Amino acid sequence: MSTLSLPPVLSSPRDDAIQLYRAFKGLGCDTAAVVNILAHRDATQRSLIQHEYRAMYSEDLLKRLVSELRGKLETAVLLWMHDPAGRDAIVIRQALLPDLTNLDAATEVICSRTPSQIQLIKQNYQAKFGVFLEQDIERHTSGDHKKLLLAYVSTSRYEGLEVDREMAMKDAKALYKAGEKRLGTDEKTFIRIFSERSRAQLAAISAAYHDMYGGSLKKAVKSETSGKFERGLLTILQCSENPAKYFAKALHKAMKGLGTDDTTLIRIIVTRTEIDMQYIKAEYLRKYKKTLNDAVHSDTSGHYRTFLLSLLGPNN
């Protein structure tokens, strides 16, 4: 489901390719024109523009963008040019590479995606990098965090909304026994249930846990686990209940206090624009009493600001 609330695009991909070529020609790049075209095209249109550009100018548009753009804008635009699964594969790969390691980013992307999204990411990952996603997880992560990610990307889960209440109560009990009821934590049980149950089922387990033990499953995860493993479990749990709220909180955190975590800001806005951005904007407004657009506006500047705000769409 695309949330790009755009007027119908009247120019063809060929026209766009010509306009981009003109923007690159001459002294300096007409960055405003580049942003204005690319920020308002969906994944199919962006792919067609790249195809037309190569056909007409025997040049790779992405390479040209690298040479014309700079800094945060370059990062954001290049990420936007890919389709969602290809983009996720790139984000995970970069996050797992030793010189750039950002395991939080890899954990966020893997643990917030649906089983069908993960299948597409895995196909793209192998096609782009000649290695299986599982091999890179194996190589660059460790401990229970590694076990959770490997289980999560290799287990097929039901994607429907039906839940089994009895099973939910059984799992809630197993999680209680594996965590709060005992000294130490039985991590295997957490990994098994969190990687095998559907989103709807996990939300039902969370509700059953609260009914049966008075505390929240989220609090139990926080008190029983730590570090990257905790982060993975919490991402899976929060995205089973309300993914938009999870991303609204992550965006708020990226802009809170002094300085901005632009890597996170770019990653979330670019990867969620064509998935659930209007829900994230609604959650942001509800929780923080200001629009996401206003928050981004006050934390960014220049063409970079224009680009992100164009992806976000109307200020509501």
Tab-separated table of C-alpha atoms in Angstrom:
chain	number	residue	atom	x	y	z
A	1	MET	CA	0.000	0.000	0.000
A	2	SER	CA	1.594	3.252	-1.125
A	3	THR	CA	1.108	6.296	1.074
A	4	LEU	CA	2.620	8.775	-1.360
A	5	SER	CA	-0.286	11.182	-1.634
A	6	LEU	CA	0.664	12.544	-5.009
A	7	PRO	CA	-1.189	14.190	-7.833
A	8	PRO	CA	-1.063	12.035	-10.963
A	9	VAL	CA	2.336	12.441	-12.587
A	10	LEU	CA	1.868	14.010	-15.995
A	11	SER	CA	5.437	13.620	-17.219
A	12	SER	CA	6.604	10.265	-18.556
A	13	PRO	CA	9.685	8.453	-17.204
A	14	ARG	CA	11.421	9.533	-20.433
A	15	ASP	CA	10.588	13.207	-19.777
A	16	ASP	CA	11.854	12.799	-16.208
A	17	ALA	CA	15.123	11.278	-17.428
A	18	ILE	CA	15.606	14.231	-19.815
A	19	GLN	CA	14.858	16.746	-17.034
A	20	LEU	CA	17.345	15.012	-14.726
A	21	TYR	CA	20.025	15.057	-17.413
A	22	ARG	CA	19.444	18.795	-17.882
A	23	ALA	CA	19.659	19.324	-14.114
A	24	PHE	CA	23.091	17.664	-14.077
A	25	LYS	CA	24.460	19.592	-17.081
A	26	GLY	CA	26.389	22.812	-16.864
A	27	LEU	CA	28.061	24.336	-13.842
A	28	GLY	CA	26.720	22.841	-10.636
A	29	CYS	CA	23.701	20.625	-10.288
A	30	ASP	CA	20.126	21.954	-10.181
A	31	THR	CA	19.500	20.053	-6.951
A	32	ALA	CA	16.013	21.500	-6.445
A	33	ALA	CA	14.913	20.030	-9.794
A	34	VAL	CA	16.392	16.609	-8.959
A	35	VAL	CA	14.637	16.549	-5.562
A	36	ASN	CA	11.367	17.752	-7.064
A	37	ILE	CA	11.297	14.972	-9.647
A	38	LEU	CA	12.529	12.001	-7.622
A	39	ALA	CA	10.706	12.689	-4.349
A	40	HIS	CA	7.371	12.584	-6.174
A	41	ARG	CA	7.765	9.283	-8.053
A	42	ASP	CA	6.754	5.843	-6.786
A	43	ALA	CA	8.938	2.713	-6.951
A	44	THR	CA	7.739	1.669	-10.432
A	45	GLN	CA	8.270	5.152	-11.857
A	46	ARG	CA	11.749	5.426	-10.290
A	47	SER	CA	12.714	2.109	-11.849
A	48	LEU	CA	11.446	3.217	-15.281
A	49	ILE	CA	13.305	6.539	-15.007
A	50	GLN	CA	16.564	4.651	-14.328
A	51	HIS	CA	15.884	2.403	-17.319
A	52	GLU	CA	15.164	5.369	-19.645
A	53	TYR	CA	18.180	7.311	-18.393
A	54	ARG	CA	20.523	4.428	-19.128
A	55	ALA	CA	18.963	3.855	-22.571
A	56	MET	CA	19.293	7.508	-23.585
A	57	TYR	CA	22.602	8.524	-22.014
A	58	SER	CA	24.460	5.166	-21.653
A	59	GLU	CA	25.053	6.077	-18.024
A	60	ASP	CA	23.889	4.712	-14.695
A	61	LEU	CA	21.604	7.267	-13.023
A	62	LEU	CA	22.619	6.121	-9.530
A	63	LYS	CA	26.306	6.704	-10.304
A	64	ARG	CA	25.462	10.134	-11.661
A	65	LEU	CA	23.518	10.965	-8.486
A	66	VAL	CA	26.541	9.926	-6.399
A	67	SER	CA	28.737	12.384	-8.288
A	68	GLU	CA	26.185	15.230	-8.230
A	69	LEU	CA	24.769	15.075	-4.693
A	70	ARG	CA	26.494	15.360	-1.327
A	71	GLY	CA	26.083	14.379	2.297
A	72	LYS	CA	22.745	13.477	3.868
A	73	LEU	CA	20.754	14.363	0.763
A	74	GLU	CA	22.863	11.950	-1.299
A	75	THR	CA	22.322	9.173	1.269
A	76	ALA	CA	18.555	9.736	1.325
A	77	VAL	CA	18.046	10.030	-2.442
A	78	LEU	CA	20.183	6.981	-3.254
A	79	LEU	CA	18.306	4.865	-0.729
A	80	TRP	CA	14.972	6.095	-2.119
A	81	MET	CA	15.891	5.060	-5.672
A	82	HIS	CA	15.596	1.343	-4.842
A	83	ASP	CA	12.413	-0.687	-4.439
A	84	PRO	CA	11.487	-1.575	-0.825
A	85	ALA	CA	13.000	-5.094	-0.645
A	86	GLY	CA	16.194	-4.091	-2.452
A	87	ARG	CA	16.509	-1.077	-0.181
A	88	ASP	CA	16.068	-3.173	2.967
A	89	ALA	CA	18.730	-5.586	1.712
A	90	ILE	CA	21.148	-2.670	1.230
A	91	VAL	CA	20.394	-1.209	4.681
A	92	ILE	CA	20.971	-4.584	6.365
A	93	ARG	CA	24.162	-5.265	4.396
A	94	GLN	CA	25.633	-1.847	5.263
A	95	ALA	CA	24.596	-2.262	8.906
A	96	LEU	CA	26.344	-5.645	9.136
A	97	LEU	CA	29.620	-4.629	7.452
A	98	PRO	CA	32.440	-4.492	10.027
A	99	ASP	CA	33.602	-0.944	9.203
A	100	LEU	CA	30.097	0.537	9.474
A	101	THR	CA	28.532	-1.856	11.968
A	102	ASN	CA	25.123	-0.592	13.081
A	103	LEU	CA	23.499	-3.690	14.549
A	104	ASP	CA	20.564	-1.626	15.836
A	105	ALA	CA	19.651	-0.726	12.242
A	106	ALA	CA	19.962	-4.346	11.070
A	107	THR	CA	17.843	-5.493	14.028
A	108	GLU	CA	15.182	-2.850	13.386
A	109	VAL	CA	14.797	-3.731	9.715
A	110	ILE	CA	14.795	-7.516	10.168
A	111	CYS	CA	12.530	-7.634	13.237
A	112	SER	CA	9.963	-5.119	11.943
A	113	ARG	CA	9.312	-6.771	8.567
A	114	THR	CA	6.580	-9.284	7.733
A	115	PRO	CA	7.444	-12.854	6.627
A	116	SER	CA	6.671	-12.085	2.972
A	117	GLN	CA	8.819	-8.935	3.121
A	118	ILE	CA	11.665	-10.977	4.635
A	119	GLN	CA	11.419	-13.527	1.788
A	120	LEU	CA	11.859	-10.738	-0.784
A	121	ILE	CA	14.723	-9.193	1.206
A	122	LYS	CA	16.515	-12.568	1.274
A	123	GLN	CA	16.156	-12.978	-2.512
A	124	ASN	CA	17.430	-9.438	-3.128
A	125	TYR	CA	20.270	-9.897	-0.658
A	126	GLN	CA	21.601	-12.965	-2.406
A	127	ALA	CA	21.156	-11.451	-5.870
A	128	LYS	CA	22.912	-8.197	-4.954
A	129	PHE	CA	25.716	-9.449	-2.713
A	130	GLY	CA	26.258	-13.076	-3.763
A	131	VAL	CA	25.890	-14.304	-0.199
A	132	PHE	CA	22.917	-15.492	1.862
A	133	LEU	CA	21.527	-13.098	4.479
A	134	GLU	CA	21.845	-15.898	7.050
A	135	GLN	CA	25.592	-16.194	6.332
A	136	ASP	CA	26.136	-12.491	7.061
A	137	ILE	CA	24.042	-12.661	10.245
A	138	GLU	CA	26.074	-15.698	11.306
A	139	ARG	CA	29.325	-13.857	10.598
A	140	HIS	CA	28.596	-10.440	12.102
A	141	THR	CA	26.348	-11.019	15.123
A	142	SER	CA	26.703	-13.122	18.254
A	143	GLY	CA	24.998	-14.849	21.179
A	144	ASP	CA	21.237	-14.828	21.688
A	145	HIS	CA	20.911	-11.842	19.350
A	146	LYS	CA	22.321	-13.977	16.529
A	147	LYS	CA	20.062	-16.921	17.421
A	148	LEU	CA	16.989	-14.660	17.388
A	149	LEU	CA	17.793	-13.040	14.020
A	150	LEU	CA	18.583	-16.395	12.395
A	151	ALA	CA	15.351	-17.908	13.709
A	152	TYR	CA	13.377	-14.856	12.635
A	153	VAL	CA	14.589	-14.808	9.022
A	154	SER	CA	14.335	-18.570	8.506
A	155	THR	CA	10.970	-19.396	10.135
A	156	SER	CA	7.800	-19.048	8.096
A	157	ARG	CA	5.000	-17.387	10.073
A	158	TYR	CA	1.278	-17.063	9.422
A	159	GLU	CA	0.374	-13.537	8.264
A	160	GLY	CA	-3.366	-13.568	8.875
A	161	LEU	CA	-5.356	-12.092	11.756
A	162	GLU	CA	-6.803	-15.261	13.294
A	163	VAL	CA	-5.572	-16.123	16.771
A	164	ASP	CA	-5.707	-19.192	18.987
A	165	ARG	CA	-6.600	-17.941	22.503
A	166	GLU	CA	-5.809	-21.215	24.213
A	167	MET	CA	-2.395	-21.385	22.584
A	168	ALA	CA	-1.789	-17.737	23.559
A	169	MET	CA	-2.400	-18.559	27.223
A	170	LYS	CA	-0.097	-21.561	26.992
A	171	ASP	CA	2.675	-19.444	25.437
A	172	ALA	CA	2.162	-16.665	27.999
A	173	LYS	CA	2.633	-19.246	30.755
A	174	ALA	CA	5.757	-20.642	29.066
A	175	LEU	CA	7.240	-17.126	28.802
A	176	TYR	CA	6.424	-16.426	32.461
A	177	LYS	CA	8.130	-19.653	33.500
A	178	ALA	CA	11.103	-18.860	31.236
A	179	GLY	CA	11.539	-15.382	32.675
A	180	GLU	CA	9.932	-13.712	35.644
A	181	LYS	CA	9.130	-16.897	37.543
A	182	ARG	CA	12.662	-18.244	37.657
A	183	LEU	CA	16.168	-17.153	38.544
A	184	GLY	CA	17.937	-16.374	35.305
A	185	THR	CA	16.247	-16.530	31.925
A	186	ASP	CA	15.487	-19.384	29.544
A	187	GLU	CA	16.294	-17.439	26.343
A	188	LYS	CA	15.455	-20.413	24.104
A	189	THR	CA	11.768	-20.158	24.960
A	190	PHE	CA	11.693	-16.430	24.160
A	191	ILE	CA	13.429	-17.048	20.830
A	192	ARG	CA	11.120	-19.924	19.906
A	193	ILE	CA	7.851	-18.119	20.652
A	194	PHE	CA	8.920	-14.732	19.256
A	195	SER	CA	10.184	-16.235	15.999
A	196	GLU	CA	7.400	-18.781	15.406
A	197	ARG	CA	4.187	-16.923	16.279
A	198	SER	CA	2.371	-14.602	13.891
A	199	ARG	CA	2.030	-10.903	14.710
A	200	ALA	CA	-1.631	-11.314	15.652
A	201	GLN	CA	-0.803	-14.326	17.817
A	202	LEU	CA	2.034	-12.514	19.591
A	203	ALA	CA	-0.281	-9.572	20.345
A	204	ALA	CA	-2.737	-12.116	21.818
A	205	ILE	CA	0.080	-13.663	23.905
A	206	SER	CA	0.961	-10.187	25.192
A	207	ALA	CA	-2.665	-9.553	26.204
A	208	ALA	CA	-2.922	-12.992	27.860
A	209	TYR	CA	0.339	-12.358	29.754
A	210	HIS	CA	-1.086	-9.161	31.193
A	211	ASP	CA	-4.385	-10.829	32.153
A	212	MET	CA	-2.667	-13.784	33.803
A	213	TYR	CA	0.250	-12.110	35.599
A	214	GLY	CA	-0.732	-8.456	35.983
A	215	GLY	CA	2.484	-7.170	34.394
A	216	SER	CA	3.266	-6.486	30.768
A	217	LEU	CA	5.243	-8.811	28.510
A	218	LYS	CA	7.226	-5.772	27.350
A	219	LYS	CA	8.368	-5.098	30.939
A	220	ALA	CA	9.253	-8.765	31.353
A	221	VAL	CA	11.425	-8.655	28.223
A	222	LYS	CA	13.126	-5.506	29.513
A	223	SER	CA	13.884	-6.986	32.918
A	224	GLU	CA	14.877	-10.464	31.701
A	225	THR	CA	17.033	-9.627	28.656
A	226	SER	CA	19.508	-6.951	27.624
A	227	GLY	CA	21.447	-5.380	24.757
A	228	LYS	CA	20.817	-6.270	21.125
A	229	PHE	CA	18.828	-9.379	22.089
A	230	GLU	CA	16.413	-7.257	24.126
A	231	ARG	CA	16.147	-4.767	21.273
A	232	GLY	CA	15.244	-7.536	18.808
A	233	LEU	CA	12.562	-9.022	21.065
A	234	LEU	CA	11.049	-5.586	21.783
A	235	THR	CA	10.982	-4.701	18.077
A	236	ILE	CA	9.169	-7.947	17.237
A	237	LEU	CA	6.723	-7.435	20.116
A	238	GLN	CA	5.986	-3.760	19.446
A	239	CYS	CA	5.571	-4.344	15.712
A	240	SER	CA	3.120	-7.161	16.422
A	241	GLU	CA	0.938	-4.726	18.370
A	242	ASN	CA	1.404	-1.425	16.511
A	243	PRO	CA	4.234	-0.954	13.972
A	244	ALA	CA	3.321	2.706	13.337
A	245	LYS	CA	3.688	3.522	17.037
A	246	TYR	CA	7.052	1.733	17.109
A	247	PHE	CA	8.376	3.839	14.213
A	248	ALA	CA	6.873	7.093	15.576
A	249	LYS	CA	8.808	6.508	18.812
A	250	ALA	CA	12.010	5.677	16.936
A	251	LEU	CA	11.690	8.881	14.867
A	252	HIS	CA	11.075	10.957	17.985
A	253	LYS	CA	14.156	9.454	19.629
A	254	ALA	CA	16.245	10.247	16.523
A	255	MET	CA	15.325	13.945	16.792
A	256	LYS	CA	15.230	14.328	20.585
A	257	GLY	CA	17.759	16.499	22.421
A	258	LEU	CA	20.870	18.023	20.900
A	259	GLY	CA	21.782	16.848	17.437
A	260	THR	CA	19.876	14.569	15.083
A	261	ASP	CA	20.454	10.902	14.323
A	262	ASP	CA	20.170	11.440	10.567
A	263	THR	CA	20.988	7.816	9.727
A	264	THR	CA	17.865	6.674	11.583
A	265	LEU	CA	15.759	9.582	10.336
A	266	ILE	CA	16.623	8.809	6.702
A	267	ARG	CA	16.254	5.043	7.109
A	268	ILE	CA	12.790	5.168	8.675
A	269	ILE	CA	11.289	7.903	6.499
A	270	VAL	CA	12.625	6.424	3.247
A	271	THR	CA	11.717	2.806	4.087
A	272	ARG	CA	8.211	3.512	5.471
A	273	THR	CA	6.992	6.177	2.992
A	274	GLU	CA	5.537	3.586	0.627
A	275	ILE	CA	4.296	1.301	3.410
A	276	ASP	CA	2.576	2.944	6.391
A	277	MET	CA	3.682	6.566	6.687
A	278	GLN	CA	0.210	8.040	7.176
A	279	TYR	CA	-0.268	5.797	10.241
A	280	ILE	CA	3.165	6.753	11.607
A	281	LYS	CA	2.282	10.451	11.174
A	282	ALA	CA	-1.014	9.929	13.016
A	283	GLU	CA	0.728	8.092	15.891
A	284	TYR	CA	3.391	10.798	16.079
A	285	LEU	CA	0.806	13.561	16.346
A	286	ARG	CA	-1.202	11.632	18.945
A	287	LYS	CA	1.825	10.873	21.117
A	288	TYR	CA	3.906	14.069	20.819
A	289	LYS	CA	1.227	16.711	20.090
A	290	LYS	CA	3.103	18.037	17.057
A	291	THR	CA	3.192	16.861	13.460
A	292	LEU	CA	6.042	14.705	12.221
A	293	ASN	CA	6.528	17.248	9.399
A	294	ASP	CA	7.061	20.072	11.909
A	295	ALA	CA	9.547	17.949	13.875
A	296	VAL	CA	11.519	17.092	10.719
A	297	HIS	CA	11.355	20.718	9.554
A	298	SER	CA	12.978	21.992	12.749
A	299	ASP	CA	15.704	19.299	12.742
A	300	THR	CA	16.821	19.520	9.097
A	301	SER	CA	17.679	22.149	6.488
A	302	GLY	CA	18.182	22.859	2.797
A	303	HIS	CA	17.458	20.402	-0.002
A	304	TYR	CA	17.723	17.545	2.508
A	305	ARG	CA	14.779	19.002	4.448
A	306	THR	CA	12.792	19.565	1.237
A	307	PHE	CA	13.373	15.973	0.162
A	308	LEU	CA	12.270	14.382	3.466
A	309	LEU	CA	9.213	16.668	3.730
A	310	SER	CA	8.240	15.801	0.132
A	311	LEU	CA	8.296	12.096	1.083
A	312	LEU	CA	6.190	12.759	4.191
A	313	GLY	CA	3.504	14.524	2.157
A	314	PRO	CA	0.873	16.899	3.626
A	315	ASN	CA	1.572	18.393	7.058
A	316	ASN	CA	-1.152	16.676	9.098
